[in-house]
Short mmCIF file of C-alpha atoms in Angstrom, two decimals:
data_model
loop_
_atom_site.label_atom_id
_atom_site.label_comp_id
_atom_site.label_asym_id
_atom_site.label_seq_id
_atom_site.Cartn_x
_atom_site.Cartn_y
_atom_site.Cartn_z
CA UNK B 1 -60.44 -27.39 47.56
CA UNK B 2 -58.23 -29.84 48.90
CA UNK B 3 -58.99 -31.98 52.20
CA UNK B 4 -57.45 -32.25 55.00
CA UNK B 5 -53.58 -30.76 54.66
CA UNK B 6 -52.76 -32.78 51.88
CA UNK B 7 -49.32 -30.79 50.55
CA UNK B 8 -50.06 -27.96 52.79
CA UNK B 9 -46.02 -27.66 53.77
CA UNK B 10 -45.56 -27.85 50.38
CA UNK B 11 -47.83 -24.37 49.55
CA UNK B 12 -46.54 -22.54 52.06
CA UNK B 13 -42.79 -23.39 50.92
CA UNK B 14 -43.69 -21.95 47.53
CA UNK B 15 -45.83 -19.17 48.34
CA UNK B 16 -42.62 -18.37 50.95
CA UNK B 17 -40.35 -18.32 48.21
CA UNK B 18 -42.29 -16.15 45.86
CA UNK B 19 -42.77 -13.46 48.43
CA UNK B 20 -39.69 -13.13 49.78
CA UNK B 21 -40.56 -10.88 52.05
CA UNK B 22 -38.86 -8.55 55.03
CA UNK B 23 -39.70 -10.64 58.12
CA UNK B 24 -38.14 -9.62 61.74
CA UNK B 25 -37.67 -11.76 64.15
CA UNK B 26 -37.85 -11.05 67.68
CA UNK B 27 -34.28 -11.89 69.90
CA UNK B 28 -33.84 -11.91 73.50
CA UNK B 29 -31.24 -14.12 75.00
CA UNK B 30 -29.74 -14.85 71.51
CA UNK B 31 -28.21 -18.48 71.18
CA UNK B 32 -26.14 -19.88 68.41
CA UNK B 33 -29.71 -21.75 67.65
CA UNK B 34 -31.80 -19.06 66.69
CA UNK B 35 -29.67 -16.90 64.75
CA UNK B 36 -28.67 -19.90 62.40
CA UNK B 37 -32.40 -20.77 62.15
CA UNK B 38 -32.85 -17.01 60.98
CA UNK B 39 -29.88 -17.46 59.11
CA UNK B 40 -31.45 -20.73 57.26
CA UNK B 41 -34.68 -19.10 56.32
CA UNK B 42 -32.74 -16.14 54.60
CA UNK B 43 -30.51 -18.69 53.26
CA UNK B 44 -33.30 -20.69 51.60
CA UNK B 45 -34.72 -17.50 50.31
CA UNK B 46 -37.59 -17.55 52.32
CA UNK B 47 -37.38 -13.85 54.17
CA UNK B 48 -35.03 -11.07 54.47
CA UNK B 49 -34.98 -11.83 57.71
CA UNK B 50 -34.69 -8.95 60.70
CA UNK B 51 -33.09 -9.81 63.66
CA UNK B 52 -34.75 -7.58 66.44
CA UNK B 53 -32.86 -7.12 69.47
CA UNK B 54 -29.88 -6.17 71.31
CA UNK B 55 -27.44 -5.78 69.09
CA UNK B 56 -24.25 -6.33 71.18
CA UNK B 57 -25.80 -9.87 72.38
CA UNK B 58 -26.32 -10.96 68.30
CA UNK B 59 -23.29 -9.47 67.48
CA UNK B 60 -21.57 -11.70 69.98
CA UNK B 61 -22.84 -15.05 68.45
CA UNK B 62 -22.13 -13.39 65.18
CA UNK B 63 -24.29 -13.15 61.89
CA UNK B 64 -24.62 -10.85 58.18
CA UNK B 65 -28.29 -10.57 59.02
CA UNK B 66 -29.59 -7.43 58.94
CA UNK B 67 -30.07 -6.06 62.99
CA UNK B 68 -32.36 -3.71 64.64
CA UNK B 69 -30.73 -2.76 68.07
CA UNK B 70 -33.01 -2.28 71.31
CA UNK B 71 -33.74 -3.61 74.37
CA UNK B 72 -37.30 -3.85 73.69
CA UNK B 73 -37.74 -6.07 71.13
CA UNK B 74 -41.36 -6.78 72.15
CA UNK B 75 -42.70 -3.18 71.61
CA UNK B 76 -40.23 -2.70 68.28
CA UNK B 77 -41.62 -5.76 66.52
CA UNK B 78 -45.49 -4.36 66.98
CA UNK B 79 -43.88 -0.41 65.94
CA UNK B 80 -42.32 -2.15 62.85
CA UNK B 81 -45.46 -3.81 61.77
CA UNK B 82 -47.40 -0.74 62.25
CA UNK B 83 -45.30 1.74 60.19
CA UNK B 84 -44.96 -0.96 57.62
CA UNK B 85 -41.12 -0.90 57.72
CA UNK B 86 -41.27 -4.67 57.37
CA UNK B 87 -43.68 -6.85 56.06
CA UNK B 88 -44.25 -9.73 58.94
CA UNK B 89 -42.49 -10.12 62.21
CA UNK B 90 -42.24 -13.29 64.05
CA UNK B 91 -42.20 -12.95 68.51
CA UNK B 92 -39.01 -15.56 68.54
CA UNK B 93 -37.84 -14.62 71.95
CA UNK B 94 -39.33 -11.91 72.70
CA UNK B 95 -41.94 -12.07 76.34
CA UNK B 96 -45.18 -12.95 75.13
CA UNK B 97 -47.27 -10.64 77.74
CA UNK B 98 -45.53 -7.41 76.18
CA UNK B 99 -45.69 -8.14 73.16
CA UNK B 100 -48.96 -8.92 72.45
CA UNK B 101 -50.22 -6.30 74.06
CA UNK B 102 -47.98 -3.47 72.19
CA UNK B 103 -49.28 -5.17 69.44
CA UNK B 104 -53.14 -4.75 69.96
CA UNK B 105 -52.23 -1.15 71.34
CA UNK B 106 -50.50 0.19 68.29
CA UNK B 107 -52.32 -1.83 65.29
CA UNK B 108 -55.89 -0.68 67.28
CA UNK B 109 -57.16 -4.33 67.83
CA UNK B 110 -59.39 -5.12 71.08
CA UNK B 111 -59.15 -8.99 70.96
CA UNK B 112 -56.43 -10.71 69.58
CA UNK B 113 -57.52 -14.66 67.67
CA UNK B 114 -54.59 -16.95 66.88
CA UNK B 115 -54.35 -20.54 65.41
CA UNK B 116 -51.84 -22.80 66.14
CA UNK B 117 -50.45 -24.47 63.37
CA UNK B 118 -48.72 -27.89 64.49
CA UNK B 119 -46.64 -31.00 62.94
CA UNK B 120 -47.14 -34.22 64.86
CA UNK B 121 -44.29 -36.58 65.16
CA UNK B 122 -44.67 -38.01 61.95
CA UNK B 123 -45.30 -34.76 60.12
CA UNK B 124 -48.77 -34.54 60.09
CA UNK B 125 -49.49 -30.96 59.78
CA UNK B 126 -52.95 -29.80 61.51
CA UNK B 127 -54.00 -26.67 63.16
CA UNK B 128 -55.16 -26.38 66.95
CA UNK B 129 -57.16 -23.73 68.63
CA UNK B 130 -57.33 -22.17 71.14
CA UNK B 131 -53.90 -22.37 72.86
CA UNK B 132 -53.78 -18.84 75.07
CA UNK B 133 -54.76 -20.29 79.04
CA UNK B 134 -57.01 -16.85 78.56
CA UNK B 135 -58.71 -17.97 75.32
CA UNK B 136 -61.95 -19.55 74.73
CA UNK B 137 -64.04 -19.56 77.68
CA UNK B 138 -67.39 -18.73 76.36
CA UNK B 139 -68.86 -20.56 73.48
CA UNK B 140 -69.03 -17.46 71.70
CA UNK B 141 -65.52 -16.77 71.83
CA UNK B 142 -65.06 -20.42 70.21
CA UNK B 143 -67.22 -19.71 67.53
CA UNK B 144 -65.93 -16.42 66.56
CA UNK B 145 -62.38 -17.98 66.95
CA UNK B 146 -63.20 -21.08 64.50
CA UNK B 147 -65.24 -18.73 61.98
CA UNK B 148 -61.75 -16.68 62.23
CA UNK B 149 -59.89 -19.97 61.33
CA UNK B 150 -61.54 -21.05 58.79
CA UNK B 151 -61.15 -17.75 56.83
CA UNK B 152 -57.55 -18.49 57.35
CA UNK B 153 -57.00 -21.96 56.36
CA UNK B 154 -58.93 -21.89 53.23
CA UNK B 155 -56.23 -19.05 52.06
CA UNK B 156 -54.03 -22.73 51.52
CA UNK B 157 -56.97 -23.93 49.66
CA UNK B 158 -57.67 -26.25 51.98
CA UNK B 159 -60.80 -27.41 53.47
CA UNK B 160 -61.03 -26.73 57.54
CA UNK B 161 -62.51 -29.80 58.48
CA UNK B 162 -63.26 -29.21 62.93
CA UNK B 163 -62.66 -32.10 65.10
CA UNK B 164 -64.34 -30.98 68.43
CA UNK B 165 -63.29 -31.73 71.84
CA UNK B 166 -64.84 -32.76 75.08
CA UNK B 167 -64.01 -33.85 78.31
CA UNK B 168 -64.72 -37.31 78.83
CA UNK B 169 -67.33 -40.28 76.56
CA UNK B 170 -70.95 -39.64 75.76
CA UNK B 171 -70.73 -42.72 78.14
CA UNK B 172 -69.58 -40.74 81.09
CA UNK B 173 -72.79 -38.17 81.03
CA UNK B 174 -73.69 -37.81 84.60
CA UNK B 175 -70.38 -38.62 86.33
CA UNK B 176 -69.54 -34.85 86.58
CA UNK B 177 -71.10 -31.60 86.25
CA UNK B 178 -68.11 -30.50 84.44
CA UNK B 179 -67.68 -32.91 82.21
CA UNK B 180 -71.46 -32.48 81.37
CA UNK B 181 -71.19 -29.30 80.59
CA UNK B 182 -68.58 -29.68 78.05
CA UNK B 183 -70.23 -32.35 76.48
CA UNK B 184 -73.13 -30.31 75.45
CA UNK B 185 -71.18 -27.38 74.44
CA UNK B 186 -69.14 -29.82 72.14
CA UNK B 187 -72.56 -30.83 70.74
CA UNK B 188 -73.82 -27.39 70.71
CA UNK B 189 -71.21 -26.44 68.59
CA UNK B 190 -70.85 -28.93 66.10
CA UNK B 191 -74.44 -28.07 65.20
CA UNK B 192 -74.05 -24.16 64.87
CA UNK B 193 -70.87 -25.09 63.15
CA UNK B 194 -71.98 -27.11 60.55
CA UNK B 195 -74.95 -24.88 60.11
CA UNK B 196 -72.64 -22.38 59.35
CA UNK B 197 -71.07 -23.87 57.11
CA UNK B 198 -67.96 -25.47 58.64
CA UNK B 199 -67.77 -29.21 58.82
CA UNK B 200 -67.48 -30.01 62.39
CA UNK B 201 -67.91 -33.20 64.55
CA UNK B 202 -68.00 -33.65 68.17
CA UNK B 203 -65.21 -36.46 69.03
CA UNK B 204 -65.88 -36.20 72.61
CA UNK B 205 -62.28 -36.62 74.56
CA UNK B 206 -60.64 -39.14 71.36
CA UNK B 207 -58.03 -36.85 70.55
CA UNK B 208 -56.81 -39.65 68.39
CA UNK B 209 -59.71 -40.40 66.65
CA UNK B 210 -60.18 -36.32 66.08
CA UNK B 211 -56.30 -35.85 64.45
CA UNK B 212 -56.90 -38.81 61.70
CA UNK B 213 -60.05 -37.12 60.50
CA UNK B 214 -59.60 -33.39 60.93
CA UNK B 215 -57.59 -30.85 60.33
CA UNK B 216 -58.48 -28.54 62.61
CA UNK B 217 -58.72 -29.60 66.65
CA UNK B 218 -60.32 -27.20 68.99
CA UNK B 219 -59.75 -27.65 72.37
CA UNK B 220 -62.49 -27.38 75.10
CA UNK B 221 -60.24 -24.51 76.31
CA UNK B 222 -57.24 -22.77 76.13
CA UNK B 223 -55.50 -24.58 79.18
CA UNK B 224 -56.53 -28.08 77.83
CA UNK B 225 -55.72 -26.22 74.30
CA UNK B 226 -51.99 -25.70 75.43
CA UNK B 227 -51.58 -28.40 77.22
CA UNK B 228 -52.00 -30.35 74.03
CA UNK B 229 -49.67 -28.38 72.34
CA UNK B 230 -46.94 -28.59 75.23
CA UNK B 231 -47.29 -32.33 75.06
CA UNK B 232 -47.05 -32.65 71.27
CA UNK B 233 -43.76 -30.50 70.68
CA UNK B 234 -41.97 -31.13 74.28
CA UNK B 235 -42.73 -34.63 74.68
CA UNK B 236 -44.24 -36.00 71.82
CA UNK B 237 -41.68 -35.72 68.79
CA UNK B 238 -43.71 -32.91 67.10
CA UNK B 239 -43.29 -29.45 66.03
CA UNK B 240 -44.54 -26.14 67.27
CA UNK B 241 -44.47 -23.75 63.47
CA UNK B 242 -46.24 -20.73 65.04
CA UNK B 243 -49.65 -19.22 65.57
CA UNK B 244 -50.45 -16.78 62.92
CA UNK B 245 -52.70 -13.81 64.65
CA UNK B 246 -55.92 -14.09 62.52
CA UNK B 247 -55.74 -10.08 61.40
CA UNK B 248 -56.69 -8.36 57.73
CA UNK B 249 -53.91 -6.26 57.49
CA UNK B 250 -50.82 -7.58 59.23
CA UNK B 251 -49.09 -10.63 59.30
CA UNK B 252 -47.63 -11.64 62.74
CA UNK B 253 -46.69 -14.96 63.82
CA UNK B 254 -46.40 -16.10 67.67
CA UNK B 255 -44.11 -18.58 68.78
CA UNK B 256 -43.10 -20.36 71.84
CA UNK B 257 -39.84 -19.04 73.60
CA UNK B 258 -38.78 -22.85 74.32
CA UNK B 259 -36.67 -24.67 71.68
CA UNK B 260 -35.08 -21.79 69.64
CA UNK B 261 -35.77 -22.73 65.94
CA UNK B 262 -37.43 -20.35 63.77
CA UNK B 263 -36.71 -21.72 60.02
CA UNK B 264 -40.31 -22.86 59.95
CA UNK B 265 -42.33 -19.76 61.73
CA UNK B 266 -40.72 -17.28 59.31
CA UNK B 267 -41.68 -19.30 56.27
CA UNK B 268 -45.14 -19.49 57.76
CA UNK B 269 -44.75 -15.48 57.98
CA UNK B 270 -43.53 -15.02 54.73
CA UNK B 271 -45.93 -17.33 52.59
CA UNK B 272 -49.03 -15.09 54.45
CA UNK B 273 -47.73 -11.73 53.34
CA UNK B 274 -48.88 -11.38 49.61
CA UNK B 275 -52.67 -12.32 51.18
CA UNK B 276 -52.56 -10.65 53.93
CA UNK B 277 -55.72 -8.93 53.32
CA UNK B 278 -57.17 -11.69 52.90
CA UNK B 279 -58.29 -12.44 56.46
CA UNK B 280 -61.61 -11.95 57.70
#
């Protein structure tokens, strides 16, 4: 296997383009943005590409792409997946809270697991977990969430290779409890990692030092975990792609609701389809 995410853009372009597959895409608040990013992924012969949503709004803006009219895009995308009327969905714009929740409801899943997968400024393509504010608390969730991840990123043949997170120097033990605390868990799990057989190394709180050597960051939570990611694609030059929800059947990809451009998350969609089942 390949390290690091050497061509990984690259794979999923191709594996996009062989599939092909039906991919909707969630709409609320349509904007001239959105539907010609849809239109551009269809265009490029990515996805037939499903615009889900209401269809007087779309129409408006105006677009050939195939249209699903409601006003509930977020339980429609979750119904689609389910009955296997299309083959990945994308959220786009649709509200996070609903729709993730339709979606565990009607696919029969307890916990949802996602992984972000990021492009820094200079197109340095990496994955980051976790990025829900609700998502790894306990150390067990972190494991089960990087074991998860790992499935996933070796579909690309590619290596994960964990750069672990902290919250201040080895330096600063005793300065605060917190701190501490996540220090040690860092630690902890680099060990039971690694003994698992993911490569994984503590880089206490050098995020910079952690994105030159891994391709995989996890956060020490899922606040610190979004933060990161708010600061890469809203202030930082990079790019948000989408978080693929680590399932063995279905292939859904979540997306931020801020900055409109989809091209990317439906390739991402599309190239995950003809594995699919390849998820643990």
């Amino acid at each position: 296997m390949q390290k690091k995410t050497d061509g990984l853009l690259d794979i999923i372009r191709t594996r996009a383009l062989d599939n092909c597959p039906r991919v909707a895409l969630g709409v609320r608040n349509p904007t001239p943005k959105l539907i010609q990013s849809a239109e551009k992924a269809q265009v490029e012969g990515y996805a037939r590409v499903v615009l889900v949503g209401d269809q007087r709004e779309i129409s408006a803006i105006g677009t050939n792409l195939e249209m699903i009219d409601t006003p509930q895009p977020e339980e429609v995308l979750g119904s689609l997946l389910a009955s296997g009327d299309v083959d990945a969905a994308v959220r786009g714009t649709a509200k996070a809270s609903g729709t993730l929740s339709h979606l565990k409801e009607v696919l029969g899943i307890e916990k949802l697991y996602r992984v972000a997968f990021l492009l820094t400024h200079d197109n340095n393509p990496f994955f980051l977990a976790p990025v829900g504010i609700d998502e790894g608390h306990s150390l067990s969730d972190k494991i089960e969430l990087v074991q998860r991840s790992a499935a996933y990123i070796r579909r690309f043949g590619i290596e994960p290779e964990v750069g672990i997170l902290s919250g201040g120097r080895m330096g600063d033990l005793g300065r605060d409890e917190r701190v501490d605390r996540t220090l040690a868990d860092a630690d902890f799990l680099a060990n039971r990692l690694n003994d698992a057989g993911i490569d994984a190394k503590h880089y206490t709180i050098l995020i910079e030092d952690a994105i030159r050597e891994s391709n995989f960051i996890l956060a020490p939570d899922g606040i610190s975990g979004n933060l990161i990611f708010r600061s890469l694609v809203f202030l930082g030059g990079g790019n948000g792609i989408g978080a693929p929800v680590l399932m063995d059947r279905h292939v859904f990809i979540d997306t931020s609701r801020v900055g409109g451009h989809y091209t990317l998350a439906i390739m991402l969609a599309a190239s995950l389809v003809s594995n699919k089942r390849e998820v643990v």
